Structures are given as structure tokens and as C-alpha cells.
Amino acid sequence: MTTVQFPNDFKWGTATAAYQIEGAFEEDGRGASIWDTFAKTPDKVLNGDTGDVACDSYHRIDDDIRLLKELGVSVYRFSIAWPRVYPQGRGELNPLGLTYYEELIDKLIANDIEPFVTLYHWDLPQALQDEGGWENRSTIDAFVTYAETVFHAFNGKVKRWITLNEPWCISILSNYMGAHAPGKQDLQAALDVAHHILVAHGLTVKRFRELSIEGEIGYAPNTEWRTAYSSSPEDVRATQLRNGSFNEWFLSPVLKGEYPELLTSWYESKGYKVKFEPGDMDIISEPIDFLGINYYTGSFIRYAEGNDLYNSEEISSSFAKTDFDWNIYADGFYNVLTWISATYGQIPIYITENGACYEAELQDGKVNDEARISFLHDHIMALHRAIESGVPIKGYMVWSLMDNFEWAFGYSKPFGLVHIDFETLARTPKASYYWYNQLASSNQLEI
Ligand code: BGC
């Protein structure tokens, strides 16, 4: 057996998000978010599931920390729920909303686990959505105020911050495809949201610098890798449009100060455009310290007139699939990482999410999720190849520490290293948990 070695200071971790794990939806003054509303709207979430209880992590800090400690990770990525801190989105601060995070952060540090904090993982306060949400520019200021409050509360304890998780999901998936809260189907609204969240990101980074908050700040776009089905000019162009709309649309404004021209002219030819205000691109491109990258899947793309917005179709038949029916494409992970470095330069990267849904059952106290191990193995090897190719990757976080509320799919799609029984909330480490423990403790992968 051959092994490959990761850099000495490489960080291994796991990731979660507030609405997916916390529960305690009405406790200690928490306000409603767009996900409370969406989940309680008939037919939006499978089986009518909600995050009301989720993994009950709000009441189980010690259990969750023990799981992290025994897993041997050095970093834990979680998100803060804006509606706990400002129940109405702005205005009156709810100090109790910070207490849970303070205890979590203090206990993580006491256990030598670095807290890696996301400010926005999709739970916009409903009160702001009632005023137009991210389509309304005034939400930007509300976000910056919320971010400042959290920076002051945890300055010196948290050393790495993420402004936004997955801007493509916040904008296109939620406002054009309608699959996530608030469930709109309007491309112009989605482009407005995309622009406003990027401005909110940039202004937050500026405030972070102005306030001299300790540590580093970045954001976490989701990436996918599409390969042209053939070298025909039609397939190549369709693929450029798909990769451009997913990857470049959210990377180039921040890292190059511009939207990709291919896409702006494409959208304009269809009657849609970005609505700029003076100075927006300077704000958006305020330099960041690191890039968080989430990667799950990819596909082949073929030209298909009229099939979708980009005249393209996905050809997926030759890929093995996870239990979410997502293509397994580990080489795509390598391609994305090397492409980012080649296109945007040597910005440090943390893999802030990578993982897979597999529905292995709990039997005799064990969950044998070999398929997840194999998925992680192949992706971590692709990651190692990218490091060896010179991409400055500093850490890797599995999605997710535990099975949780998988958005529109409720509790039906488990991604965890730890199994959750959603009746009893009992936590049972899976085979992949022990496998990952080996990797994190040895800093070596057997290949
Ligand atoms: C999100 C997570 C989600 C995971 C699996 C990412 O898009 O950041 O919240 O659970 O993928 O779908």
C-alpha cells in the first residue's frame, strides 16, 4: 500500500450550518427565517419536514464537541443564525442569540478545535424578506450591521470568517429555479440577488479591515466542473456558458472585479442585466484572504437548442451516482482547483465542503457506509494531486459532521459521518467517521 502525505499544517475538519442542525427554532428570542416559512409552506420540502428540531444541536453542544474531538479534527465550520442575533433582521439586538455561539466557540477552543464561522448560510430573517429580501439593497446594510455585531462579539476567538455560503444557491437556485427559499422563479430577481449579496460580501470585508478584526476573511462559492461532451464548437460554447454561469459568475467579480463578458452579453441578449450602482465592483472586489470552495459534482455538457437557458443539456449516463443521484466526478474536483489557480492566481484555498449522500442503515449499532469512504477517498486524492500541482490548499472540511436537514429534501438525504436517529436524536458514528479519524490523525491517505 502506498501513502501520500499532506502538508504539516494542513487542517482537517467538518462542516455544518445553523438551520440544518440547531433546532430550537423559537428559543431565546430567535426570529423566523425564510427557511422557517418555506419549510412550513405545503409541498416545498419533502415529507413536510422542517428544521424546528433538526439535530437539536442547540441543546447538545457537549455531545457535538465530543464527536469532533474523537474524530480528531482541528477545525469545525458552522454558521451563525442571523435571526437569532437580530430577530427582525435589523434594529433590536437579541443578546441571548449570541450565547449559544459563545459557549460553542469557547468549548471548541478549549478542545483545540478552531472555530471557522460562516455568517450567512441561507437563513435570511423573514422580516427582511417581507421588505423584498436580497432584491432590496437595504438588506445589504442590515447584513453589514449584523456582521459587525458578530465580529465584535467573537473578535480574537474566531480567526477565520466566511461571509456567504454558496452565492449561486442563494440567487439562482432560490430565485430563478425556485427550489430553495424564498422560492421565486424570476431570472432578473436572481441576478439582482446575486449582485446584492456580492456587494454585501465586499462591504463586510471592508468593515472587517476598518475595524481591525483579527484573523482572515473569505467567502465560499460552490463550484461544479462541466466538461464538453465533444470538441464541437457548439458543445464547447454550451459548456463555457454553463461553467461561466455557475463558477465564474461568482468568482470573477470578487477576484477580478468583473462579471464574465460571455455571460453578461448572453443574459443581455435575453433581456436581463446586472443593475450596478457606482463603485459596486470596487466594493465587491475588496481583497479577501482566502477562498472557501465547495465541490460535489459535475457532468458532460452537450449543445441542445431550447433545452434550458443556456441551450445545453447534461449527459450523465456514464457517471456513477451518489444516493442523491449526483454524478461522482473526482477528476472534476482536481480540474476546478487547478483551473481556479490558473485563472485567479495563488489565493489560499480551504475546501469548505465536499461529501456525499448515502443512505446506509444503522444495524446492530453500526453504519457501514463504504460508499461514502470511497467517495471521500477519491476526492481527497484529487485534492492531493491539486496540492502537488501547486494549488495552495490549506484545509479540507467534510460535509457533514452529521446527518441533518437537507433543505428541500428534508431528512431523506444523509450526508453525515455521524448517523442521527431523528426520533431519538441519538448520534452514532459511521464507518466513514473512523476512516476519517485515521486520515486526520495520520495526515496521510493510503492510495
Ligand atoms: C450546502 C449544504 C448542503 C450540501 C448538500 C451545499 O450546497 O452548502 O448546506 O447540505 O451542499 O446538498
XYZ file of C-alpha atoms and ligand atoms in Angstrom:
459
model
C 0.000 0.000 0.000
C 1.317 3.455 -0.949
C 0.527 6.526 1.101
C 0.509 10.194 0.247
C 1.376 12.823 2.796
C -0.409 16.146 3.322
C 1.419 19.343 4.348
C 2.289 19.554 8.059
C -0.034 22.427 8.865
C -2.928 21.047 6.776
C -6.280 21.359 8.580
C -8.827 18.539 8.573
C -12.340 19.401 9.600
C -16.076 19.030 9.105
C -18.838 21.497 8.292
C -22.464 22.152 9.258
C -24.961 25.037 9.044
C -27.287 26.562 11.628
C -30.724 25.783 10.201
C -29.683 22.268 9.241
C -28.629 21.192 12.741
C -29.664 23.555 15.540
C -33.418 23.162 16.017
C -34.669 25.328 18.938
C -36.463 27.399 16.361
C -38.384 29.522 18.859
C -35.925 29.598 21.704
C -34.182 32.540 23.368
C -35.836 35.107 21.148
C -34.918 33.686 17.737
C -36.912 35.306 14.917
C -38.239 33.424 11.893
C -36.101 32.984 8.797
C -37.137 32.428 5.188
C -36.437 28.730 5.758
C -38.984 28.502 8.574
C -41.532 29.999 6.207
C -40.534 27.904 3.203
C -40.432 24.612 5.122
C -43.897 25.291 6.510
C -45.345 26.038 3.074
C -47.046 22.891 1.701
C -45.109 20.915 -0.937
C -41.858 22.858 -0.670
C -39.925 20.358 1.459
C -40.153 16.583 1.124
C -42.479 14.976 3.693
C -43.239 18.407 5.168
C -40.005 18.223 7.188
C -38.799 21.379 8.948
C -35.719 22.460 10.893
C -37.751 23.014 14.092
C -35.807 20.303 15.923
C -33.219 19.141 13.339
C -30.277 17.525 15.217
C -31.095 19.583 18.321
C -27.511 20.812 18.347
C -28.637 23.947 20.186
C -29.045 21.759 23.280
C -26.227 19.316 22.600
C -23.018 21.311 22.425
C -21.143 18.823 24.589
C -22.242 15.820 22.518
C -21.241 17.527 19.284
C -17.883 18.649 20.640
C -17.144 15.129 21.885
C -17.854 13.816 18.386
C -15.495 16.370 16.876
C -12.796 15.714 19.448
C -12.905 11.950 18.990
C -12.920 12.452 15.242
C -9.537 14.142 15.645
C -10.284 17.221 13.539
C -8.552 20.551 14.066
C -11.260 22.760 12.599
C -15.072 22.941 12.701
C -17.040 25.069 10.261
C -20.524 26.118 11.413
C -22.796 29.055 10.692
C -24.396 31.699 12.865
C -28.147 32.237 12.515
C -28.779 35.894 11.721
C -32.384 35.685 13.071
C -31.065 34.632 16.484
C -28.928 37.777 16.679
C -31.367 40.223 15.055
C -34.807 38.549 15.166
C -36.201 41.207 12.807
C -33.048 41.302 10.663
C -32.065 44.778 11.903
C -32.923 47.080 14.780
C -33.057 45.477 18.191
C -30.186 43.149 19.015
C -31.056 39.939 20.882
C -28.039 39.335 23.166
C -29.339 35.852 24.067
C -28.942 34.929 20.406
C -25.170 35.082 20.814
C -24.951 32.942 23.965
C -25.144 29.557 22.231
C -22.351 30.513 19.829
C -20.227 31.909 22.631
C -20.440 28.631 24.527
C -19.799 26.634 21.344
C -16.775 28.749 20.385
C -15.286 28.687 23.897
C -15.658 24.921 24.150
C -14.193 24.352 20.687
C -11.157 26.425 21.598
C -10.809 24.628 24.929
C -10.673 21.399 22.913
C -8.093 22.711 20.430
C -10.588 22.850 17.586
C -10.574 26.024 15.540
C -13.999 27.634 15.012
C -14.423 28.523 11.315
C -17.504 30.720 11.154
C -19.945 31.339 8.297
C -22.066 34.462 8.678
C -24.710 33.594 6.108
C -25.807 30.070 5.306
C -29.202 30.961 3.836
C -31.352 31.784 6.881
C -32.357 35.348 5.982
C -34.641 36.862 8.631
C -38.209 36.649 7.335
C -38.844 40.280 8.346
C -36.286 41.349 5.730
C -37.798 39.089 3.095
C -41.114 40.840 3.780
C -39.384 44.018 2.548
C -38.036 42.351 -0.603
C -35.150 40.362 0.910
C -31.897 40.362 -1.063
C -33.654 42.005 -4.023
C -33.821 45.141 -1.901
C -30.475 46.933 -1.493
C -31.325 47.918 2.069
C -30.766 44.286 3.105
C -27.074 44.878 2.374
C -26.735 47.382 5.236
C -28.667 45.140 7.587
C -26.220 42.332 6.818
C -23.150 44.505 7.417
C -24.542 45.619 10.796
C -25.228 42.004 11.771
C -21.703 41.029 10.666
C -20.150 43.856 12.720
C -22.039 42.724 15.801
C -20.772 39.188 15.414
C -17.197 40.354 14.667
C -17.150 42.380 17.891
C -18.666 39.530 19.890
C -16.059 36.963 18.835
C -13.043 39.043 17.835
C -9.847 37.312 18.932
C -11.570 33.936 19.371
C -12.598 33.264 15.776
C -9.673 33.513 13.384
C -11.360 32.628 10.102
C -14.624 34.044 8.814
C -16.759 33.333 5.779
C -19.255 35.945 4.644
C -21.507 33.952 2.295
C -22.076 30.283 1.668
C -22.797 29.393 -1.964
C -23.968 32.558 -3.695
C -25.252 30.501 -6.674
C -27.722 28.742 -4.361
C -28.756 32.000 -2.657
C -29.518 33.605 -6.015
C -30.159 31.222 -8.930
C -31.372 28.090 -7.113
C -33.608 30.090 -4.767
C -34.874 32.893 -7.010
C -34.757 31.547 -10.568
C -35.230 27.816 -10.098
C -37.473 28.280 -7.060
C -36.153 25.145 -5.336
C -34.997 26.883 -2.152
C -36.368 29.719 -0.021
C -37.836 32.168 -0.897
C -38.883 30.033 -3.889
C -39.107 32.643 -6.643
C -38.829 31.884 -10.368
C -37.586 35.102 -11.894
C -34.176 35.379 -13.546
C -33.902 39.154 -13.168
C -34.671 38.823 -9.447
C -31.987 36.121 -9.202
C -29.391 38.345 -10.905
C -30.326 41.235 -8.598
C -29.946 38.973 -5.570
C -26.600 37.681 -6.879
C -25.306 41.223 -7.262
C -26.560 42.430 -3.895
C -25.121 39.532 -1.934
C -21.748 40.129 -3.588
C -21.928 43.816 -2.613
C -22.871 42.745 0.933
C -19.867 40.424 0.939
C -17.489 43.180 -0.234
C -18.777 45.770 2.241
C -18.436 43.246 5.053
C -14.822 42.572 4.107
C -14.195 46.356 4.080
C -15.722 46.731 7.556
C -13.666 43.787 8.793
C -10.500 45.640 7.741
C -11.672 49.049 9.018
C -12.495 47.598 12.424
C -9.132 45.770 12.532
C -10.789 42.489 13.374
C -8.179 39.787 13.953
C -7.797 36.919 11.538
C -8.790 36.209 7.964
C -11.927 36.566 5.898
C -13.182 34.932 2.706
C -16.358 33.510 1.163
C -17.455 30.093 -0.030
C -18.821 29.779 -3.564
C -19.973 26.377 -4.794
C -18.214 25.044 -7.851
C -19.016 22.258 -10.302
C -16.980 21.025 -13.220
C -18.538 20.619 -16.642
C -16.580 19.043 -19.471
C -17.674 19.493 -23.076
C -19.218 16.291 -24.414
C -17.257 16.745 -27.626
C -14.892 19.289 -29.129
C -17.576 20.633 -31.460
C -17.783 24.457 -31.191
C -21.458 24.167 -30.102
C -20.672 21.798 -27.225
C -17.681 23.859 -26.169
C -19.693 27.070 -26.110
C -22.586 25.481 -24.215
C -20.055 24.235 -21.650
C -18.446 27.671 -21.330
C -21.870 29.147 -20.649
C -22.660 26.523 -18.017
C -19.298 26.768 -16.235
C -19.430 30.544 -16.619
C -22.879 30.893 -15.072
C -22.013 28.606 -12.170
C -18.348 29.205 -11.385
C -17.106 32.436 -12.988
C -20.241 34.480 -12.289
C -19.484 34.274 -8.584
C -15.659 34.169 -8.691
C -14.655 36.791 -11.261
C -16.450 39.767 -9.627
C -14.677 39.096 -6.311
C -11.275 38.065 -7.650
C -11.068 40.140 -10.843
C -13.568 42.949 -10.295
C -15.676 41.998 -13.330
C -18.524 39.751 -14.406
C -17.634 37.295 -17.206
C -18.329 39.028 -20.520
C -19.602 35.876 -22.222
C -22.380 35.665 -19.655
C -23.267 39.346 -19.353
C -23.799 39.528 -23.104
C -25.714 36.240 -23.074
C -28.077 37.493 -20.372
C -28.398 40.863 -22.113
C -29.351 39.144 -25.374
C -32.251 37.641 -23.420
C -33.276 40.942 -21.817
C -31.626 40.557 -18.393
C -28.817 42.586 -16.894
C -26.877 43.425 -13.766
C -28.060 46.639 -12.156
C -24.921 48.389 -10.956
C -24.547 51.388 -8.729
C -21.326 53.413 -8.973
C -18.475 51.811 -7.056
C -20.120 48.378 -6.766
C -17.342 46.461 -8.497
C -14.664 48.081 -6.314
C -16.593 47.052 -3.238
C -17.180 43.502 -4.472
C -13.502 43.024 -5.314
C -12.175 44.165 -1.929
C -9.301 41.687 -1.471
C -10.045 38.586 0.584
C -7.588 36.407 2.499
C -8.725 33.007 1.293
C -11.277 31.307 -0.861
C -13.632 28.667 0.535
C -14.501 26.128 -2.139
C -17.460 23.741 -2.022
C -17.432 20.926 -4.561
C -19.781 17.973 -5.023
C -20.333 17.055 -8.651
C -20.020 17.749 -12.378
C -21.066 16.371 -15.756
C -20.612 16.407 -19.531
C -22.426 19.175 -21.397
C -23.858 18.989 -24.903
C -25.459 21.694 -27.011
C -29.256 21.357 -27.014
C -31.194 24.208 -28.629
C -34.026 25.456 -26.401
C -33.470 22.857 -23.662
C -32.561 25.357 -20.969
C -31.444 28.942 -20.518
C -28.019 28.125 -21.983
C -29.157 25.826 -24.829
C -27.418 22.942 -23.116
C -28.082 19.524 -21.639
C -26.218 17.388 -19.143
C -25.047 13.982 -20.240
C -24.667 11.985 -17.069
C -25.175 8.363 -18.024
C -21.528 7.361 -17.791
C -21.078 8.569 -14.224
C -21.627 6.500 -11.081
C -24.040 8.294 -8.742
C -24.449 9.026 -5.044
C -27.843 8.389 -3.425
C -28.758 11.987 -4.313
C -28.341 10.932 -7.932
C -25.411 13.345 -8.243
C -22.612 12.331 -10.603
C -19.411 11.262 -8.909
C -16.676 13.234 -10.630
C -13.487 13.329 -8.562
C -11.358 14.417 -11.525
C -13.673 17.411 -11.838
C -12.555 18.424 -8.344
C -8.921 18.401 -9.491
C -9.919 20.334 -12.618
C -11.788 23.017 -10.662
C -8.923 23.543 -8.223
C -6.204 23.778 -10.851
C -8.437 25.984 -13.032
C -9.012 28.393 -10.103
C -5.286 28.772 -9.515
C -4.553 29.211 -13.210
C -7.332 31.776 -13.637
C -7.258 33.738 -10.394
C -3.722 33.245 -9.077
C -2.332 31.753 -5.908
C -5.083 32.636 -3.474
C -5.092 30.274 -0.455
C -7.993 27.809 -0.588
C -9.886 25.924 2.085
C -12.215 23.204 0.880
C -15.194 24.297 2.957
C -17.484 21.463 1.764
C -17.153 18.151 -0.018
C -19.052 14.974 0.726
C -21.812 12.650 -0.401
C -25.298 11.433 0.380
C -25.528 7.699 1.036
C -28.389 6.009 2.791
C -26.558 3.266 4.727
C -28.692 1.873 7.567
C -27.963 1.598 11.244
C -27.639 -2.126 12.041
C -26.504 -3.560 15.377
C -25.150 -0.169 16.389
C -23.079 0.215 13.210
C -23.439 2.056 9.926
C -21.366 0.575 7.167
C -21.126 3.431 4.657
C -18.328 2.064 2.468
C -19.608 4.068 -0.497
C -19.004 7.338 1.374
C -15.473 6.223 2.240
C -14.780 5.506 -1.386
C -16.217 8.891 -2.460
C -14.103 10.732 0.113
C -11.007 8.722 -0.753
C -11.242 9.590 -4.454
C -11.918 13.273 -3.834
C -9.170 13.631 -1.254
C -6.771 12.019 -3.700
C -7.835 14.555 -6.341
C -7.198 17.234 -3.738
C -3.720 15.868 -3.094
C -2.988 15.899 -6.824
C -4.031 19.567 -6.885
C -1.730 20.367 -3.936
C 1.144 18.593 -5.681
C 0.358 20.655 -8.778
C 0.948 23.826 -6.770
C -2.571 24.861 -5.731
C -2.245 26.403 -2.236
C -4.888 24.351 -0.419
C -4.759 24.784 3.353
C -7.526 22.574 4.648
C -10.456 20.289 3.887
C -13.859 20.045 5.593
C -16.241 17.167 5.021
C -19.889 17.938 4.549
C -21.112 16.994 7.020
C -20.304 16.155 10.621
C -23.742 14.578 10.959
C -26.898 13.741 9.020
C -29.108 16.811 9.012
C -31.926 18.795 7.403
C -31.059 18.602 3.712
C -33.093 21.651 2.644
C -35.835 20.791 0.098
C -35.183 17.079 0.732
C -35.790 17.269 4.466
C -34.284 14.373 6.415
C -34.240 11.981 3.464
C -30.671 12.665 2.291
C -27.989 11.805 4.853
C -24.534 13.343 4.322
C -23.092 12.778 7.801
C -20.045 10.986 9.144
C -22.331 10.546 12.145
C -25.754 8.925 11.844
C -28.648 10.724 13.514
C -31.794 8.907 14.585
C -34.296 11.715 14.037
C -36.751 10.120 16.523
C -34.377 9.846 19.471
C -31.638 12.215 18.207
C -29.075 9.555 19.133
C -25.712 10.055 17.443
C -23.855 7.034 16.048
C -20.502 7.394 14.264
C -20.464 5.621 10.886
C -17.610 3.606 9.373
C -16.617 6.758 7.451
C -16.160 8.592 10.774
C -13.482 6.068 11.866
C -11.900 6.168 8.407
C -11.714 9.980 8.507
C -10.284 9.833 12.011
C -7.381 7.762 10.640
C -6.771 10.280 7.896
C -6.995 13.339 10.164
C -4.722 11.819 12.799
C -2.086 10.470 10.429
C -2.273 13.295 7.841
C -1.739 10.540 5.262
C -4.008 8.852 2.754
C -3.495 5.285 1.615
C -3.816 5.099 -2.136
C -24.772 23.355 1.085
C -25.178 22.497 2.248
C -25.900 21.272 1.735
C -24.929 20.465 0.881
C -25.508 19.194 0.290
C -24.284 22.581 -0.108
O -24.948 23.027 -1.250
O -23.902 24.364 1.496
O -25.966 23.274 3.108
O -26.450 20.499 2.737
O -24.478 21.250 -0.176
O -26.547 19.481 -0.581
